[in-house]
mmCIF file of C-alpha atoms in Angstrom:
data_model
loop_
_atom_site.group_PDB
_atom_site.id
_atom_site.type_symbol
_atom_site.label_atom_id
_atom_site.label_comp_id
_atom_site.label_asym_id
_atom_site.label_seq_id
_atom_site.Cartn_x
_atom_site.Cartn_y
_atom_site.Cartn_z
ATOM 1 C CA MET K 22 -19.868 -43.544 -7.795
ATOM 2 C CA GLN K 23 -17.193 -45.615 -6.084
ATOM 3 C CA ASP K 24 -13.995 -43.607 -6.708
ATOM 4 C CA GLN K 25 -12.926 -42.581 -3.191
ATOM 5 C CA SER K 26 -10.590 -39.826 -4.398
ATOM 6 C CA VAL K 27 -13.435 -38.178 -6.346
ATOM 7 C CA LEU K 28 -15.792 -38.562 -3.388
ATOM 8 C CA GLY K 29 -13.129 -37.074 -1.109
ATOM 9 C CA GLU K 30 -12.751 -34.030 -3.365
ATOM 10 C CA ILE K 31 -16.529 -33.572 -3.496
ATOM 11 C CA ASP K 32 -16.685 -33.832 0.298
ATOM 12 C CA TRP K 33 -14.096 -31.152 1.017
ATOM 13 C CA LEU K 34 -15.416 -28.828 -1.703
ATOM 14 C CA VAL K 35 -18.933 -29.010 -0.246
ATOM 15 C CA ARG K 36 -17.601 -28.507 3.312
ATOM 16 C CA ALA K 37 -15.517 -25.529 2.117
ATOM 17 C CA GLY K 38 -18.791 -23.677 1.558
ATOM 18 C CA PHE K 39 -17.928 -21.582 -1.491
ATOM 19 C CA TYR K 40 -19.155 -23.653 -4.417
ATOM 20 C CA ASP K 41 -22.633 -24.132 -5.839
ATOM 21 C CA LYS K 42 -23.656 -27.202 -7.848
ATOM 22 C CA ALA K 43 -22.447 -25.789 -11.193
ATOM 23 C CA ASP K 44 -19.084 -24.868 -9.642
ATOM 24 C CA LEU K 45 -18.740 -28.335 -8.137
ATOM 25 C CA MET K 46 -19.462 -30.031 -11.472
ATOM 26 C CA ARG K 47 -16.973 -27.784 -13.277
ATOM 27 C CA ILE K 48 -14.228 -28.231 -10.677
ATOM 28 C CA ILE K 49 -14.585 -32.021 -10.504
ATOM 29 C CA CYS K 50 -15.211 -32.836 -14.179
ATOM 30 C CA ASP K 51 -13.384 -30.049 -16.015
ATOM 31 C CA GLU K 52 -10.502 -29.170 -13.704
ATOM 32 C CA ILE K 53 -9.392 -31.804 -11.203
ATOM 33 C CA TYR K 54 -10.384 -34.905 -13.181
ATOM 34 C CA TYR K 55 -10.482 -33.409 -16.691
ATOM 35 C CA ASP K 56 -8.668 -36.388 -18.237
ATOM 36 C CA SER K 57 -10.462 -39.140 -16.300
ATOM 37 C CA ASN K 58 -13.634 -39.479 -18.399
ATOM 38 C CA LEU K 59 -15.877 -39.301 -15.362
ATOM 39 C CA ASP K 60 -19.557 -40.026 -15.875
ATOM 40 C CA ALA K 61 -21.205 -36.622 -15.365
ATOM 41 C CA ASP K 62 -24.470 -38.189 -14.174
ATOM 42 C CA GLN K 63 -22.639 -40.184 -11.504
ATOM 43 C CA VAL K 64 -20.688 -37.110 -10.406
ATOM 44 C CA SER K 65 -23.912 -35.084 -10.265
ATOM 45 C CA ALA K 66 -25.617 -37.756 -8.161
ATOM 46 C CA ALA K 67 -22.619 -37.954 -5.802
ATOM 47 C CA ILE K 68 -22.618 -34.161 -5.411
ATOM 48 C CA ASP K 69 -26.379 -34.123 -4.715
ATOM 49 C CA LYS K 70 -25.960 -36.863 -2.101
ATOM 50 C CA ARG K 71 -23.144 -34.983 -0.341
ATOM 51 C CA ILE K 72 -25.033 -31.682 -0.444
ATOM 52 C CA LYS K 73 -28.120 -33.340 1.033
ATOM 53 C CA ALA K 74 -26.024 -34.813 3.862
ATOM 54 C CA TRP K 75 -24.377 -31.422 4.458
ATOM 55 C CA MET K 76 -27.804 -29.770 4.668
ATOM 56 C CA GLN K 77 -28.746 -32.222 7.411
ATOM 57 C CA THR K 78 -25.495 -31.495 9.256
ATOM 58 C CA GLN K 79 -26.185 -27.751 9.128
ATOM 59 C CA LYS K 80 -29.327 -28.266 11.208
ATOM 60 C CA THR K 81 -27.112 -29.092 14.206
ATOM 61 C CA TRP K 82 -24.935 -25.982 13.892
ATOM 62 C CA PRO K 83 -25.134 -23.007 16.230
ATOM 63 C CA LYS K 84 -27.132 -20.044 14.992
ATOM 64 C CA VAL K 85 -23.888 -18.100 14.463
ATOM 65 C CA THR K 86 -20.910 -20.190 13.375
ATOM 66 C CA ASP K 87 -17.231 -19.249 13.379
ATOM 67 C CA CYS K 88 -17.542 -18.824 9.602
ATOM 68 C CA ASP K 89 -20.435 -16.390 10.076
ATOM 69 C CA LYS K 90 -18.199 -14.443 12.474
ATOM 70 C CA LEU K 91 -15.368 -14.519 9.930
ATOM 71 C CA ASP K 92 -17.719 -13.212 7.220
ATOM 72 C CA GLN K 93 -18.668 -10.334 9.538
ATOM 73 C CA VAL K 94 -15.002 -9.589 10.273
ATOM 74 C CA PHE K 95 -14.126 -9.484 6.580
ATOM 75 C CA ALA K 96 -17.062 -7.126 5.930
ATOM 76 C CA LYS K 97 -15.873 -4.821 8.739
ATOM 77 C CA LEU K 98 -12.296 -4.894 7.438
ATOM 78 C CA ASN K 99 -13.528 -3.830 4.012
ATOM 79 C CA GLU K 100 -15.437 -0.966 5.672
ATOM 80 C CA ARG K 101 -12.224 0.066 7.450
ATOM 81 C CA GLY K 102 -10.234 0.258 4.211
ATOM 82 C CA ILE K 103 -8.651 -3.184 4.286
ATOM 83 C CA ILE K 104 -9.472 -5.225 1.199
ATOM 84 C CA ALA K 105 -10.422 -8.557 2.782
ATOM 85 C CA LEU K 106 -10.709 -11.560 0.474
ATOM 86 C CA GLN K 107 -11.766 -15.113 1.224
ATOM 87 C CA ASN K 108 -10.485 -18.077 -0.802
ATOM 88 C CA ALA K 109 -8.257 -15.762 -2.878
ATOM 89 C CA GLY K 110 -6.408 -17.940 -5.389
ATOM 90 C CA ASN K 111 -4.314 -20.998 -4.601
ATOM 91 C CA THR K 112 -1.195 -19.428 -3.063
ATOM 92 C CA GLN K 113 -0.066 -16.256 -1.288
ATOM 93 C CA SER K 114 1.207 -14.910 -4.620
ATOM 94 C CA ASP K 115 -2.220 -15.517 -6.188
ATOM 95 C CA GLY K 116 -3.940 -13.833 -3.260
ATOM 96 C CA TYR K 117 -1.711 -10.782 -3.503
ATOM 97 C CA GLU K 118 -2.360 -10.507 -7.257
ATOM 98 C CA ILE K 119 -6.107 -10.709 -6.613
ATOM 99 C CA PHE K 120 -5.728 -7.944 -4.012
ATOM 100 C CA GLU K 121 -3.865 -5.789 -6.556
ATOM 101 C CA ASP K 122 -6.582 -6.373 -9.170
ATOM 102 C CA THR K 123 -9.289 -5.578 -6.617
ATOM 103 C CA LEU K 124 -7.456 -2.393 -5.631
ATOM 104 C CA LYS K 125 -7.293 -1.274 -9.283
ATOM 105 C CA GLU K 126 -11.076 -1.700 -9.585
ATOM 106 C CA HIS K 127 -11.871 -0.178 -6.179
ATOM 107 C CA PRO K 128 -14.173 2.877 -6.428
ATOM 108 C CA GLN K 129 -12.029 4.755 -3.873
ATOM 109 C CA PRO K 130 -8.503 3.299 -4.072
ATOM 110 C CA THR K 131 -7.003 6.097 -1.966
ATOM 111 C CA SER K 132 -9.187 4.990 0.970
ATOM 112 C CA VAL K 133 -7.581 1.527 0.989
ATOM 113 C CA ILE K 134 -4.919 1.074 3.670
ATOM 114 C CA GLY K 135 -4.131 -2.624 3.287
ATOM 115 C CA TYR K 136 -5.219 -6.173 2.588
ATOM 116 C CA CYS K 137 -6.126 -9.406 4.329
ATOM 117 C CA PHE K 138 -6.798 -12.764 2.689
ATOM 118 C CA TYR K 139 -6.550 -16.500 2.881
ATOM 119 C CA HIS K 140 -6.068 -18.708 -0.158
ATOM 120 C CA ASN K 141 -7.278 -22.134 -1.269
ATOM 121 C CA GLN K 142 -4.459 -24.058 0.425
ATOM 122 C CA ASP K 143 -5.319 -22.290 3.698
ATOM 123 C CA LEU K 144 -8.957 -23.199 3.095
ATOM 124 C CA GLU K 145 -8.113 -26.877 2.578
ATOM 125 C CA ARG K 146 -6.230 -26.964 5.871
ATOM 126 C CA VAL K 147 -8.946 -25.235 7.903
ATOM 127 C CA VAL K 148 -11.694 -27.428 6.423
ATOM 128 C CA ASP K 149 -9.623 -30.409 7.612
ATOM 129 C CA GLY K 150 -9.509 -29.013 11.157
ATOM 130 C CA ASP K 151 -6.310 -26.944 11.230
ATOM 131 C CA ASP K 152 -5.973 -23.254 12.074
ATOM 132 C CA LEU K 153 -6.757 -20.571 9.489
ATOM 133 C CA TYR K 154 -3.786 -18.476 8.369
ATOM 134 C CA LEU K 155 -4.379 -14.931 7.141
ATOM 135 C CA ALA K 156 -1.981 -12.990 4.934
ATOM 136 C CA PHE K 157 -2.031 -9.229 5.444
ATOM 137 C CA GLY K 158 -0.139 -6.069 4.721
ATOM 138 C CA PRO K 159 -0.231 -2.440 3.648
ATOM 139 C CA VAL K 160 -1.039 -1.266 0.130
ATOM 140 C CA LYS K 161 2.600 -0.563 -0.758
ATOM 141 C CA ALA K 162 5.109 -3.408 -0.505
ATOM 142 C CA GLU K 163 7.852 -0.992 0.599
ATOM 143 C CA ASP K 164 5.759 -0.200 3.716
ATOM 144 C CA GLU K 165 5.467 -3.838 4.842
ATOM 145 C CA GLU K 166 7.833 -3.619 7.821
ATOM 146 C CA SER K 167 6.669 -0.180 8.994
ATOM 147 C CA ARG K 168 2.906 -0.289 8.291
ATOM 148 C CA GLY K 169 2.290 -4.051 8.123
ATOM 149 C CA PRO K 170 1.975 -4.475 11.900
ATOM 150 C CA GLU K 171 -0.609 -1.645 12.015
ATOM 151 C CA ILE K 172 -2.775 -3.534 9.519
ATOM 152 C CA GLY K 173 -2.265 -6.740 11.498
ATOM 153 C CA LYS K 174 -3.405 -5.064 14.720
ATOM 154 C CA ILE K 175 -6.638 -3.898 13.096
ATOM 155 C CA ILE K 176 -7.298 -7.416 11.788
ATOM 156 C CA ARG K 177 -6.517 -9.014 15.163
ATOM 157 C CA GLN K 178 -8.797 -6.498 16.912
ATOM 158 C CA GLU K 179 -11.739 -7.277 14.599
ATOM 159 C CA LEU K 180 -11.216 -11.041 14.912
ATOM 160 C CA GLU K 181 -11.082 -10.890 18.706
ATOM 161 C CA GLN K 182 -14.108 -8.571 18.912
ATOM 162 C CA ALA K 183 -16.021 -11.176 16.889
ATOM 163 C CA GLY K 184 -15.104 -13.829 19.457
ATOM 164 C CA LEU K 185 -12.459 -15.636 17.399
ATOM 165 C CA LYS K 186 -9.146 -16.748 18.935
ATOM 166 C CA VAL K 187 -5.972 -15.325 17.420
ATOM 167 C CA LYS K 188 -2.255 -16.109 17.610
ATOM 168 C CA TRP K 189 0.184 -13.639 16.101
ATOM 169 C CA ASP K 190 3.622 -12.334 17.063
ATOM 170 C CA GLY K 191 2.753 -8.727 16.170
ATOM 171 C CA THR K 192 5.113 -8.486 13.205
ATOM 172 C CA PHE K 193 4.708 -8.516 9.457
ATOM 173 C CA ASN K 194 6.951 -11.609 9.316
ATOM 174 C CA GLU K 195 4.273 -13.956 10.642
ATOM 175 C CA ARG K 196 0.793 -14.503 9.264
ATOM 176 C CA ILE K 197 -2.115 -14.088 11.637
ATOM 177 C CA ARG K 198 -3.504 -17.419 12.792
ATOM 178 C CA VAL K 199 -7.147 -17.941 13.757
ATOM 179 C CA THR K 200 -7.035 -20.870 16.174
ATOM 180 C CA ASP K 201 -9.696 -23.332 17.306
ATOM 181 C CA ILE K 202 -11.926 -22.324 14.399
ATOM 182 C CA VAL K 203 -14.719 -24.752 13.557
ATOM 183 C CA TRP K 204 -15.294 -24.568 9.792
ATOM 184 C CA GLN K 205 -19.066 -24.547 9.315
ATOM 185 C CA LYS K 206 -19.633 -22.385 6.241
ATOM 186 C CA ARG K 207 -23.140 -22.297 4.860
ATOM 187 C CA ASN K 208 -22.739 -23.634 1.329
ATOM 188 C CA PRO K 209 -24.606 -21.859 -1.508
ATOM 189 C CA ALA K 210 -25.309 -25.264 -3.060
ATOM 190 C CA CYS K 211 -27.321 -26.179 0.008
ATOM 191 C CA ARG K 212 -29.876 -23.473 -0.677
ATOM 192 C CA SER K 213 -30.647 -24.109 -4.312
ATOM 193 C CA VAL K 214 -30.814 -27.837 -4.984
ATOM 194 C CA ASP K 215 -34.205 -29.523 -5.327
ATOM 195 C CA PHE K 216 -33.720 -33.141 -4.298
ATOM 196 C CA ASP K 217 -37.364 -34.108 -4.842
ATOM 197 C CA SER K 218 -37.380 -33.698 -8.620
#
């Protein structure tokens, strides 16, 4: 495959770390380039090649990456009653809707005190080397100014305890920023592809 834009999309999607081979094929062939008549075999081969290269790169990573730390933080936030979502939709509005849906399905919704998420645009930026921005807030929108900073403080505390660097002005008006993060997320596609067959 020679199309640099397709190869670029494959590259960032693999580096993002959320998509297995089936997801990658669907996103490239059926979503992003749905009207381009891409050759599925060529796309599959390009994905396999990129995954194989990414697997080699992972061998040089530290045992615990910043993304591993972030995963641990999000798990702890969920334990503390903050619905924490990674790669939640494409925009802040999408992420908030996903939070609301998750809250409706939560087994103990009264135990939830807030939310924290980043969306796909945030993911694109951090994969390309920028900081990671986190949206956050209390369960009820009318409590954003009064309770929002409390939720933010909990999130900042967990991030800092995990060894991640944080910039935030302490208000609900500014998203929390994880700075100097090195995006090395272990991709599910890198565990399930047999390149020898």
